[in-house]
Short mmCIF file of C-alpha atoms and ligand atoms in Angstrom, two decimals:
data_model
loop_
_atom_site.label_atom_id
_atom_site.label_comp_id
_atom_site.label_asym_id
_atom_site.label_seq_id
_atom_site.Cartn_x
_atom_site.Cartn_y
_atom_site.Cartn_z
CA UNK G 1 0.00 0.00 0.00
CA UNK G 2 1.45 3.34 -1.05
CA UNK G 3 1.28 6.66 0.72
CA UNK G 4 1.59 10.16 -0.67
CA UNK G 5 3.93 12.82 0.73
CA UNK G 6 2.67 16.31 -0.11
CA UNK G 7 4.98 19.24 0.57
CA UNK G 8 2.76 22.22 1.29
CA UNK G 9 2.90 25.91 0.52
CA UNK G 10 4.08 25.37 -2.99
CA UNK G 11 2.21 26.82 -5.92
CA UNK G 12 0.75 25.12 -8.99
CA UNK G 13 1.07 26.35 -12.54
CA UNK G 14 0.83 24.87 -15.99
CA UNK G 15 -1.56 22.61 -17.87
CA UNK G 16 -2.84 19.02 -17.54
CA UNK G 17 -5.33 16.84 -19.39
CA UNK G 18 -8.37 15.65 -17.46
CA UNK G 19 -9.11 11.92 -17.84
CA UNK G 20 -12.26 10.21 -19.05
CA UNK G 21 -15.05 9.87 -16.49
CA UNK G 22 -14.84 6.95 -14.05
CA UNK G 23 -18.55 7.28 -13.25
CA UNK G 24 -19.52 7.20 -16.93
CA UNK G 25 -17.13 4.32 -17.69
CA UNK G 26 -18.50 1.94 -15.04
CA UNK G 27 -22.13 1.66 -16.24
CA UNK G 28 -21.02 1.84 -19.89
CA UNK G 29 -18.65 -1.10 -19.40
CA UNK G 30 -21.54 -2.99 -17.76
CA UNK G 31 -23.77 -2.10 -20.73
CA UNK G 32 -21.42 -3.92 -23.12
CA UNK G 33 -23.01 -7.12 -21.71
CA UNK G 34 -26.24 -6.26 -23.54
CA UNK G 35 -24.88 -7.45 -26.87
CA UNK G 36 -22.89 -10.56 -27.78
CA UNK G 37 -20.86 -8.48 -30.23
CA UNK G 38 -17.60 -6.72 -29.32
CA UNK G 39 -17.89 -3.06 -28.25
CA UNK G 40 -15.04 -0.54 -27.98
CA UNK G 41 -14.98 2.08 -25.19
CA UNK G 42 -12.38 4.86 -25.34
CA UNK G 43 -10.92 7.14 -22.62
CA UNK G 44 -11.63 4.63 -19.86
CA UNK G 45 -9.42 5.91 -17.00
CA UNK G 46 -6.81 3.51 -15.63
CA UNK G 47 -8.12 3.46 -12.04
CA UNK G 48 -8.83 0.51 -9.79
CA UNK G 49 -12.62 0.89 -10.03
CA UNK G 50 -12.64 0.47 -13.81
CA UNK G 51 -10.10 -2.36 -13.52
CA UNK G 52 -12.40 -4.11 -11.02
CA UNK G 53 -15.24 -3.77 -13.54
CA UNK G 54 -13.08 -5.33 -16.27
CA UNK G 55 -12.28 -8.23 -13.92
CA UNK G 56 -16.01 -8.69 -13.27
CA UNK G 57 -16.76 -8.73 -17.02
CA UNK G 58 -14.02 -11.36 -17.53
CA UNK G 59 -15.41 -13.42 -14.62
CA UNK G 60 -18.84 -13.26 -16.29
CA UNK G 61 -17.31 -14.81 -19.40
CA UNK G 62 -16.60 -11.79 -21.61
CA UNK G 63 -13.35 -11.41 -23.53
CA UNK G 64 -11.75 -8.15 -22.38
CA UNK G 65 -8.71 -6.34 -23.78
CA UNK G 66 -7.39 -3.01 -22.56
CA UNK G 67 -4.82 -0.95 -24.45
CA UNK G 68 -4.13 2.30 -22.63
CA UNK G 69 -7.53 4.02 -22.34
CA UNK G 70 -9.22 1.89 -24.99
CA UNK G 71 -11.15 -1.20 -23.87
CA UNK G 72 -12.63 -3.92 -26.09
CA UNK G 73 -15.31 -6.16 -24.56
CA UNK G 74 -16.74 -9.18 -26.39
CA UNK G 75 -19.44 -10.85 -24.24
CA UNK G 76 -20.27 -13.68 -26.64
CA UNK G 77 -21.58 -15.74 -23.75
CA UNK G 78 -22.19 -14.53 -20.18
CA UNK G 79 -22.83 -16.24 -16.86
CA UNK G 80 -25.51 -14.69 -14.61
CA UNK G 81 -23.39 -14.79 -11.45
CA UNK G 82 -21.19 -11.83 -10.54
CA UNK G 83 -18.28 -13.05 -8.34
CA UNK G 84 -18.60 -12.03 -4.66
CA UNK G 85 -14.87 -11.39 -4.12
CA UNK G 86 -14.93 -8.71 -6.83
CA UNK G 87 -18.41 -7.27 -6.29
CA UNK G 88 -17.74 -6.65 -2.58
CA UNK G 89 -14.84 -4.35 -3.52
CA UNK G 90 -16.93 -1.86 -5.44
CA UNK G 91 -20.51 -0.72 -4.98
CA UNK G 92 -20.83 0.26 -8.63
CA UNK G 93 -20.66 -3.42 -9.63
CA UNK G 94 -24.39 -3.36 -8.87
CA UNK G 95 -24.82 -1.96 -12.38
CA UNK G 96 -24.25 -5.34 -14.02
CA UNK G 97 -27.66 -6.31 -12.58
CA UNK G 98 -29.81 -4.77 -15.29
CA UNK G 99 -27.75 -5.99 -18.27
CA UNK G 100 -27.44 -9.57 -16.93
CA UNK G 101 -31.12 -9.86 -16.07
CA UNK G 102 -32.37 -8.60 -19.41
CA UNK G 103 -29.81 -10.51 -21.47
CA UNK G 104 -29.85 -13.95 -19.76
CA UNK G 105 -33.06 -13.81 -17.69
CA UNK G 106 -31.22 -14.25 -14.40
CA UNK G 107 -28.72 -12.37 -12.22
CA UNK G 108 -27.00 -13.17 -8.94
CA UNK G 109 -25.25 -10.18 -7.37
CA UNK G 110 -23.86 -9.93 -3.86
CA UNK G 111 -25.38 -7.13 -1.82
CA UNK G 112 -22.86 -4.27 -1.87
CA UNK G 113 -21.44 -3.55 1.57
CA UNK G 114 -21.79 -0.15 3.18
CA UNK G 115 -18.95 2.29 2.94
CA UNK G 116 -17.53 5.24 4.81
CA UNK G 117 -19.80 7.76 3.08
CA UNK G 118 -22.82 6.05 4.61
CA UNK G 119 -25.41 3.39 3.97
CA UNK G 120 -25.58 2.33 0.30
CA UNK G 121 -29.05 0.73 -0.06
CA UNK G 122 -30.19 -0.92 -3.29
CA UNK G 123 -33.94 -0.96 -2.60
CA UNK G 124 -34.64 1.26 -5.61
CA UNK G 125 -32.62 -1.04 -7.91
CA UNK G 126 -34.65 -4.04 -6.70
CA UNK G 127 -37.93 -2.11 -7.02
CA UNK G 128 -37.01 -1.27 -10.63
CA UNK G 129 -36.31 -4.89 -11.59
CA UNK G 130 -39.50 -6.06 -9.88
CA UNK G 131 -41.35 -3.33 -11.75
CA UNK G 132 -40.19 -4.94 -15.02
CA UNK G 133 -41.55 -8.30 -13.85
CA UNK G 134 -38.48 -9.94 -12.29
CA UNK G 135 -38.82 -12.02 -9.14
CA UNK G 136 -36.23 -11.21 -6.49
CA UNK G 137 -34.92 -13.23 -3.52
CA UNK G 138 -32.23 -12.42 -0.97
CA UNK G 139 -30.09 -15.40 -0.03
CA UNK G 140 -26.77 -15.54 1.77
CA UNK G 141 -25.96 -11.91 1.12
CA UNK G 142 -26.85 -12.26 -2.56
CA UNK G 143 -29.66 -10.72 -4.57
CA UNK G 144 -31.04 -13.39 -6.93
CA UNK G 145 -33.21 -12.05 -9.74
CA UNK G 146 -35.03 -14.18 -12.30
CA UNK G 147 -37.19 -13.33 -15.30
CA UNK G 148 -37.51 -16.60 -17.26
CA UNK G 149 -40.07 -15.13 -19.61
CA UNK G 150 -38.11 -11.92 -20.13
CA UNK G 151 -38.89 -8.44 -18.82
CA UNK G 152 -41.94 -6.33 -19.63
CA UNK G 153 -41.85 -2.54 -19.86
CA UNK G 154 -43.61 -0.52 -17.12
CA UNK G 155 -43.87 2.96 -15.62
CA UNK G 156 -41.58 3.12 -12.57
CA UNK G 157 -40.91 6.02 -10.19
CA UNK G 158 -37.30 5.94 -8.97
CA UNK G 159 -37.52 8.71 -6.33
CA UNK G 160 -35.66 7.81 -3.12
CA UNK G 161 -35.67 9.59 0.23
CA UNK G 162 -32.49 11.43 -0.79
CA UNK G 163 -33.63 12.13 -4.34
CA UNK G 164 -32.98 10.21 -7.57
CA UNK G 165 -30.52 7.33 -7.81
CA UNK G 166 -27.80 7.49 -10.47
CA UNK G 167 -26.91 3.81 -10.74
CA UNK G 168 -30.52 2.83 -10.08
CA UNK G 169 -31.56 4.88 -13.11
CA UNK G 170 -28.74 3.28 -15.11
CA UNK G 171 -29.78 -0.25 -14.14
CA UNK G 172 -33.41 0.34 -15.05
CA UNK G 173 -32.54 2.04 -18.34
CA UNK G 174 -30.21 -0.82 -19.35
CA UNK G 175 -32.72 -3.54 -18.38
CA UNK G 176 -35.52 -1.76 -20.27
CA UNK G 177 -33.61 -1.68 -23.58
CA UNK G 178 -34.40 -5.38 -24.20
CA UNK G 179 -37.71 -5.55 -22.29
CA UNK G 180 -40.95 -6.06 -24.22
CA UNK G 181 -42.83 -2.77 -24.70
CA UNK G 182 -42.35 0.69 -23.26
CA UNK G 183 -40.69 1.65 -19.98
CA UNK G 184 -41.15 5.09 -18.45
CA UNK G 185 -38.72 6.12 -15.71
CA UNK G 186 -40.11 8.88 -13.49
CA UNK G 187 -37.83 10.80 -11.08
CA UNK G 188 -34.83 9.67 -13.14
CA UNK G 189 -31.32 10.89 -12.32
CA UNK G 190 -30.14 13.44 -14.89
CA UNK G 191 -26.36 13.39 -14.31
CA UNK G 192 -24.15 13.73 -17.43
CA UNK G 193 -22.95 10.17 -16.79
CA UNK G 194 -26.56 8.93 -17.21
CA UNK G 195 -26.79 10.83 -20.51
CA UNK G 196 -23.46 9.33 -21.64
CA UNK G 197 -24.77 5.83 -20.88
CA UNK G 198 -27.97 6.57 -22.81
CA UNK G 199 -25.90 7.72 -25.80
CA UNK G 200 -23.87 4.51 -25.61
CA UNK G 201 -27.08 2.42 -25.54
CA UNK G 202 -28.61 4.40 -28.43
CA UNK G 203 -25.40 3.67 -30.35
CA UNK G 204 -26.10 -0.04 -29.72
CA UNK G 205 -29.55 0.38 -31.24
CA UNK G 206 -31.59 1.11 -28.11
CA UNK G 207 -34.56 3.46 -28.37
CA UNK G 208 -34.30 6.02 -25.54
CA UNK G 209 -35.71 9.53 -25.18
CA UNK G 210 -35.45 12.03 -22.35
CA UNK G 211 -32.04 11.11 -20.89
CA UNK G 212 -30.84 14.16 -18.91
CA UNK G 213 -34.37 14.92 -17.72
CA UNK G 214 -36.35 13.45 -14.84
CA UNK G 215 -38.48 11.39 -17.28
CA UNK G 216 -36.84 8.81 -19.58
CA UNK G 217 -38.84 6.71 -22.07
CA UNK G 218 -37.37 3.46 -23.43
CA UNK G 219 -38.95 1.38 -26.21
CA UNK G 220 -37.72 -2.22 -25.91
CA UNK G 221 -35.97 -3.78 -28.94
CA UNK G 222 -35.13 -7.40 -29.72
CA UNK G 223 -31.38 -7.13 -29.75
CA UNK G 224 -28.53 -4.68 -29.48
CA UNK G 225 -25.37 -4.51 -31.55
CA UNK G 226 -21.77 -3.44 -30.97
CA UNK G 227 -20.78 0.22 -30.72
CA UNK G 228 -17.64 2.34 -30.42
CA UNK G 229 -17.88 5.13 -27.84
CA UNK G 230 -15.66 7.69 -26.12
CA UNK G 231 -16.68 8.47 -22.54
CA UNK G 232 -17.18 12.07 -21.40
CA UNK G 233 -14.51 13.93 -19.38
CA UNK G 234 -14.46 13.32 -15.64
CA UNK G 235 -16.26 16.37 -14.20
CA UNK G 236 -15.36 15.41 -10.60
CA UNK G 237 -11.66 15.13 -11.38
CA UNK G 238 -11.92 18.46 -13.23
CA UNK G 239 -13.69 20.06 -10.26
CA UNK G 240 -11.04 18.71 -7.91
CA UNK G 241 -8.22 20.29 -9.89
CA UNK G 242 -10.22 23.54 -10.30
CA UNK G 243 -10.24 23.76 -6.49
CA UNK G 244 -6.49 23.04 -6.44
CA UNK G 245 -6.00 25.97 -8.82
CA UNK G 246 -8.09 28.26 -6.61
CA UNK G 247 -6.27 27.17 -3.43
CA UNK G 248 -2.66 26.93 -4.48
CA UNK G 249 -2.35 28.00 -8.06
CA UNK G 250 -0.59 30.72 -10.00
CA UNK G 251 -2.96 30.00 -12.89
CA UNK G 252 -3.51 26.39 -13.92
CA UNK G 253 -5.26 25.21 -17.08
CA UNK G 254 -7.21 21.97 -17.43
CA UNK G 255 -7.68 20.53 -20.92
CA UNK G 256 -10.30 18.02 -22.12
CA UNK G 257 -13.08 19.26 -19.80
CA UNK G 258 -16.74 19.91 -20.61
CA UNK G 259 -17.98 23.34 -19.48
CA UNK G 260 -21.62 22.23 -19.55
CA UNK G 261 -20.92 19.73 -16.75
CA UNK G 262 -19.01 22.15 -14.50
CA UNK G 263 -21.63 24.82 -13.78
CA UNK G 264 -21.93 24.14 -10.05
CA UNK G 265 -18.16 24.13 -9.46
CA UNK G 266 -17.68 27.24 -11.62
CA UNK G 267 -20.44 29.20 -9.87
CA UNK G 268 -19.24 28.29 -6.36
CA UNK G 269 -15.60 29.21 -7.11
CA UNK G 270 -16.73 32.58 -8.49
CA UNK G 271 -18.93 33.11 -5.40
CA UNK G 272 -15.87 32.34 -3.25
CA UNK G 273 -13.98 35.12 -5.04
CA UNK G 274 -11.74 33.10 -7.37
CA UNK G 275 -11.02 33.52 -11.10
CA UNK G 276 -12.38 30.91 -13.52
CA UNK G 277 -12.44 31.21 -17.32
CA UNK G 278 -13.34 28.69 -20.02
CA UNK G 279 -12.08 28.58 -23.61
CA UNK G 280 -14.62 29.49 -26.27
CA UNK G 281 -15.40 25.84 -27.03
CA UNK G 282 -15.63 25.00 -23.32
CA UNK G 283 -12.99 22.26 -23.50
CA UNK G 284 -10.39 24.11 -21.40
CA UNK G 285 -10.70 25.96 -18.10
CA UNK G 286 -8.18 28.20 -16.33
CA UNK G 287 -8.39 28.83 -12.59
CA UNK G 288 -6.42 31.12 -10.28
CA UNK G 289 -6.88 32.39 -6.73
CA UNK G 290 -8.88 35.57 -6.22
CA UNK G 291 -7.41 38.54 -4.34
CA UNK G 292 -9.94 38.36 -1.51
CA UNK G 293 -11.48 34.89 -1.21
CA UNK G 294 -14.51 34.52 1.02
CA UNK G 295 -16.39 31.67 2.69
CA UNK G 296 -19.60 30.30 1.12
CA UNK G 297 -22.40 27.88 1.87
CA UNK G 298 -22.94 24.61 -0.01
CA UNK G 299 -25.97 22.32 -0.01
CA UNK G 300 -25.50 19.23 -2.20
CA UNK G 301 -28.29 18.24 -4.59
CA UNK G 302 -28.88 15.95 -7.55
CA UNK G 303 -27.53 17.25 -10.87
CA UNK G 304 -27.49 20.05 -11.92
CA UNK G 305 -27.21 20.98 -8.24
CA UNK G 306 -23.93 21.01 -6.34
CA UNK G 307 -22.47 17.45 -6.51
CA UNK G 308 -22.01 15.48 -3.31
CA UNK G 309 -18.77 14.20 -4.91
CA UNK G 310 -17.29 17.69 -4.73
CA UNK G 311 -18.22 18.89 -1.24
CA UNK G 312 -15.11 17.46 0.46
CA UNK G 313 -12.82 19.20 -2.02
CA UNK G 314 -14.53 22.56 -1.47
CA UNK G 315 -14.32 22.00 2.29
CA UNK G 316 -10.54 21.68 1.86
CA UNK G 317 -10.59 25.09 0.21
CA UNK G 318 -12.83 26.67 2.87
CA UNK G 319 -10.60 25.59 5.77
CA UNK G 320 -8.07 28.28 4.78
CA UNK G 321 -10.61 30.77 3.38
CA UNK G 322 -11.36 33.79 5.61
CA UNK G 323 -14.85 33.71 7.08
CA UNK G 324 -17.39 31.03 7.84
CA UNK G 325 -18.59 28.38 5.37
CA UNK G 326 -21.35 25.82 5.90
CA UNK G 327 -21.36 22.59 3.87
CA UNK G 328 -24.46 20.41 4.04
CA UNK G 329 -24.67 17.04 2.27
CA UNK G 330 -28.31 16.17 1.64
CA UNK G 331 -27.41 13.08 -0.41
CA UNK G 332 -24.89 11.41 1.91
CA UNK G 333 -25.41 13.09 5.33
CA UNK G 334 -22.51 11.09 6.85
CA UNK G 335 -19.96 12.04 4.19
CA UNK G 336 -17.66 14.03 6.50
CA UNK G 337 -14.79 11.62 7.22
CA UNK G 338 -12.35 14.16 5.80
CA UNK G 339 -13.22 16.73 8.46
CA UNK G 340 -11.67 14.86 11.39
CA UNK G 341 -8.47 14.38 9.37
CA UNK G 342 -8.35 18.08 8.43
CA UNK G 343 -8.81 18.99 12.11
CA UNK G 344 -5.58 17.06 12.77
CA UNK G 345 -3.99 19.60 10.42
CA UNK G 346 -5.40 22.52 12.40
CA UNK G 347 -8.68 23.11 10.58
CA UNK G 348 -11.54 24.64 12.58
CA UNK G 349 -14.55 22.50 11.59
CA UNK G 350 -17.62 21.47 13.54
CA UNK G 351 -19.62 18.58 12.07
CA UNK G 352 -23.19 18.11 13.23
CA UNK G 353 -26.25 16.48 11.67
CA UNK G 354 -25.17 16.25 8.06
CA UNK G 355 -23.43 19.61 7.93
CA UNK G 356 -19.95 21.00 8.54
CA UNK G 357 -19.39 24.56 9.83
CA UNK G 358 -15.94 25.74 8.82
CA UNK G 359 -14.10 28.78 10.19
CA UNK G 360 -11.18 29.69 7.96
CA UNK G 361 -7.68 29.65 9.49
CA UNK G 362 -4.57 31.25 8.00
CA UNK G 363 -2.60 28.09 7.43
CA UNK G 364 -2.70 24.39 8.22
CA UNK G 365 0.14 22.34 9.61
CA UNK G 366 1.22 19.08 8.08
CA UNK G 367 0.29 15.85 9.87
CA UNK G 368 0.03 12.16 9.03
CA UNK G 369 -3.59 11.65 7.90
CA UNK G 370 -5.68 8.71 6.79
CA UNK G 371 -7.47 8.56 3.46
CA UNK G 372 -11.00 7.15 3.64
CA UNK G 373 -13.47 7.49 0.80
CA UNK G 374 -12.34 8.47 -2.66
CA UNK G 375 -13.31 12.14 -2.58
CA UNK G 376 -12.39 12.70 1.07
CA UNK G 377 -8.91 11.43 0.22
CA UNK G 378 -8.57 13.85 -2.68
CA UNK G 379 -9.68 16.62 -0.32
CA UNK G 380 -6.81 15.76 2.03
CA UNK G 381 -4.34 16.17 -0.84
CA UNK G 382 -5.80 19.61 -1.52
CA UNK G 383 -5.61 20.61 2.15
CA UNK G 384 -1.99 19.42 2.26
CA UNK G 385 -1.15 21.84 -0.57
CA UNK G 386 -1.91 24.64 1.90
CA UNK G 387 -0.19 23.14 4.95
CA UNK G 388 3.16 24.10 6.45
CA UNK G 389 5.48 21.09 6.14
CA UNK G 390 5.06 17.68 4.54
CA UNK G 391 1.73 15.87 4.95
CA UNK G 392 1.74 12.08 4.80
CA UNK G 393 -1.46 10.67 3.32
CA UNK G 394 -1.85 6.96 4.05
CA UNK G 395 -4.08 4.36 2.31
CA UNK G 396 -3.52 5.95 -1.09
CA UNK G 397 -5.49 3.11 -2.68
CA UNK G 398 -8.66 5.09 -1.90
CA UNK G 399 -7.50 7.84 -4.26
CA UNK G 400 -6.27 5.38 -6.88
CA UNK G 401 -9.84 4.05 -7.11
CA UNK G 402 -11.01 7.13 -8.98
CA UNK G 403 -8.15 9.50 -9.84
CA UNK G 404 -5.89 8.50 -12.72
CA UNK G 405 -2.25 9.20 -11.74
CA UNK G 406 -3.11 12.10 -9.38
CA UNK G 407 0.52 12.34 -8.20
CA UNK G 408 1.85 12.62 -11.76
CA UNK G 409 -0.71 15.31 -12.61
CA UNK G 410 0.22 17.33 -9.51
CA UNK G 411 3.93 16.96 -10.37
CA UNK G 412 3.14 18.18 -13.90
CA UNK G 413 1.59 21.28 -12.29
CA UNK G 414 4.74 21.88 -10.23
CA UNK G 415 3.38 20.35 -7.04
CA UNK G 416 5.93 18.77 -4.74
CA UNK G 417 4.41 15.35 -4.12
CA UNK G 418 5.97 11.95 -3.79
CA UNK G 419 4.35 8.49 -3.90
CA UNK G 420 6.26 6.16 -1.55
CA UNK G 421 5.66 2.61 -0.35
CA UNK G 422 3.87 2.66 3.02
C1 EPZ C 501 -23.31 7.48 -7.88
O1 EPZ C 501 -23.45 6.50 -6.87
C2 EPZ C 501 -21.82 7.79 -7.94
N1 EPZ C 501 -21.07 6.57 -8.27
C3 EPZ C 501 -21.34 8.34 -6.60
O2 EPZ C 501 -19.98 8.72 -6.77
C4 EPZ C 501 -22.17 9.59 -6.28
O3 EPZ C 501 -21.77 10.07 -5.00
C5 EPZ C 501 -23.66 9.24 -6.27
O4 EPZ C 501 -24.03 8.67 -7.53
C6 EPZ C 501 -24.54 10.47 -6.02
O5 EPZ C 501 -24.29 11.42 -7.02
C7 EPZ C 501 -21.04 6.15 -9.55
O6 EPZ C 501 -21.62 6.75 -10.44
C8 EPZ C 501 -20.22 4.91 -9.83
P1 EPZ C 501 -27.16 7.06 -5.75
P2 EPZ C 501 -24.86 5.75 -6.67
O7 EPZ C 501 -27.86 5.76 -5.95
O8 EPZ C 501 -25.60 5.68 -7.93
C9 EPZ C 501 -29.93 6.66 -2.00
C10 EPZ C 501 -17.69 8.70 -6.33
O9 EPZ C 501 -17.13 9.36 -5.44
N2 EPZ C 501 -30.34 5.36 -2.56
O10 EPZ C 501 -27.36 8.17 -6.73
O11 EPZ C 501 -24.59 4.49 -5.93
C11 EPZ C 501 -28.47 6.66 -1.54
O12 EPZ C 501 -28.35 6.15 -0.23
C12 EPZ C 501 -18.99 7.99 -6.01
O13 EPZ C 501 -17.30 8.61 -7.52
C13 EPZ C 501 -31.41 4.68 -1.98
O14 EPZ C 501 -32.00 5.15 -1.00
O15 EPZ C 501 -25.60 6.76 -5.68
C14 EPZ C 501 -28.10 8.12 -1.62
O16 EPZ C 501 -28.52 8.78 -0.44
C15 EPZ C 501 -19.27 7.95 -4.52
N3 EPZ C 501 -31.79 3.48 -2.51
C16 EPZ C 501 -28.93 8.64 -2.80
O17 EPZ C 501 -29.96 7.66 -3.02
C17 EPZ C 501 -31.19 2.93 -3.61
O18 EPZ C 501 -31.61 1.84 -4.05
C18 EPZ C 501 -28.14 8.80 -4.07
O19 EPZ C 501 -27.45 7.58 -4.28
C19 EPZ C 501 -30.10 3.64 -4.19
C20 EPZ C 501 -29.70 4.86 -3.66
#
């Protein structure tokens, strides 16, 4: 297990390329199971989550080849059972449920464990499959779904107590592509990653309208064919580095971004007094610190609201921003593991009932800290950029799950970071 040494108080400058989206790649790789032909997916980031998904596809019987960011998947025949030892490592493996069930009429998936950001229920996924006519049993920690006569389209409302479900919407949309008749998804998630999946499915011959809105209509077809697809840029990685530029930059530029997906991050950085400008075509963004940054409030919400996946990174910025900031996570109310670690570095944060109240301090001091969930870990790297001394971030594997070569990108920007064996 590696750890990352981050020497603080440096400044970042220069340009990096943002990778393809992890959260678009995962459901799209699962969707390749919907056809027996070989599909090609480009710009799949080399992170452990996507590599777990490739291992799951291989274990299900697909032929999988990866060459740099390009992945070829040929699922000529597939088994309905996703292997426990792989599924337990990544919640997102739940998104093979829909493709397996609609392709082979059966799926056996282990219940995903919880994780540090809070409970990760799958009740909406199960409700969706039952809505399409599947029967569902829970046995030995597995969800066993069967639909021997195939699935039948239906109108299904996917609203959960914390709003729409991204992967739940994905699972239902994928299952509905080969169901008989029409499926209407109400209260659908509208994240860009859902739209990217819909575009991939349409490229396979699926008939889908309304992706990106709260109401998606899918007309079932008899079969789907192969497709070649390039996944969208990773808006969470881009947002993470935009915060780095606002905290510790002398003007950094991020290439291969998509302005349309970065509205919440852009608006919040401007509100906090920083400088953000996009190129005319929206594929590049430059960020630098403002002269008088100020604290802000954040309440996370489903897209296009402020993403829960970016609140930890903005918290890292607020801990050394003059004034008081309040961050509330309405989607994952327990997602504040990063705060206790930042307090070890001298941050003034009070966490209570799903919100963090942050009082800006002048500077943090380096300390050994522990990475936890993916985004909390990235937030610790950002905080370390503004700490006196060298911060040691342990359990780097959390960051490697979703950030492609984060240390190399920071080095490219002039950051003084070092990956060392733990
Ligand atoms: C996706 O997870 C993302 N992961 C998460 O990013 C992201 O935080 C989350 O969406 C919210 O935006 C991927 O896309 C691979 P949800 P997902 O189902 O789909 C509740 C990262 O850092 N819920 O949209 O699993 C749930 O508890 C990861 O890259 C139910 O109640 O999340 C949560 O409160 C972390 N029942 C809310 O809905 C269900 O059946 C949103 O969860 C499913 C979810």
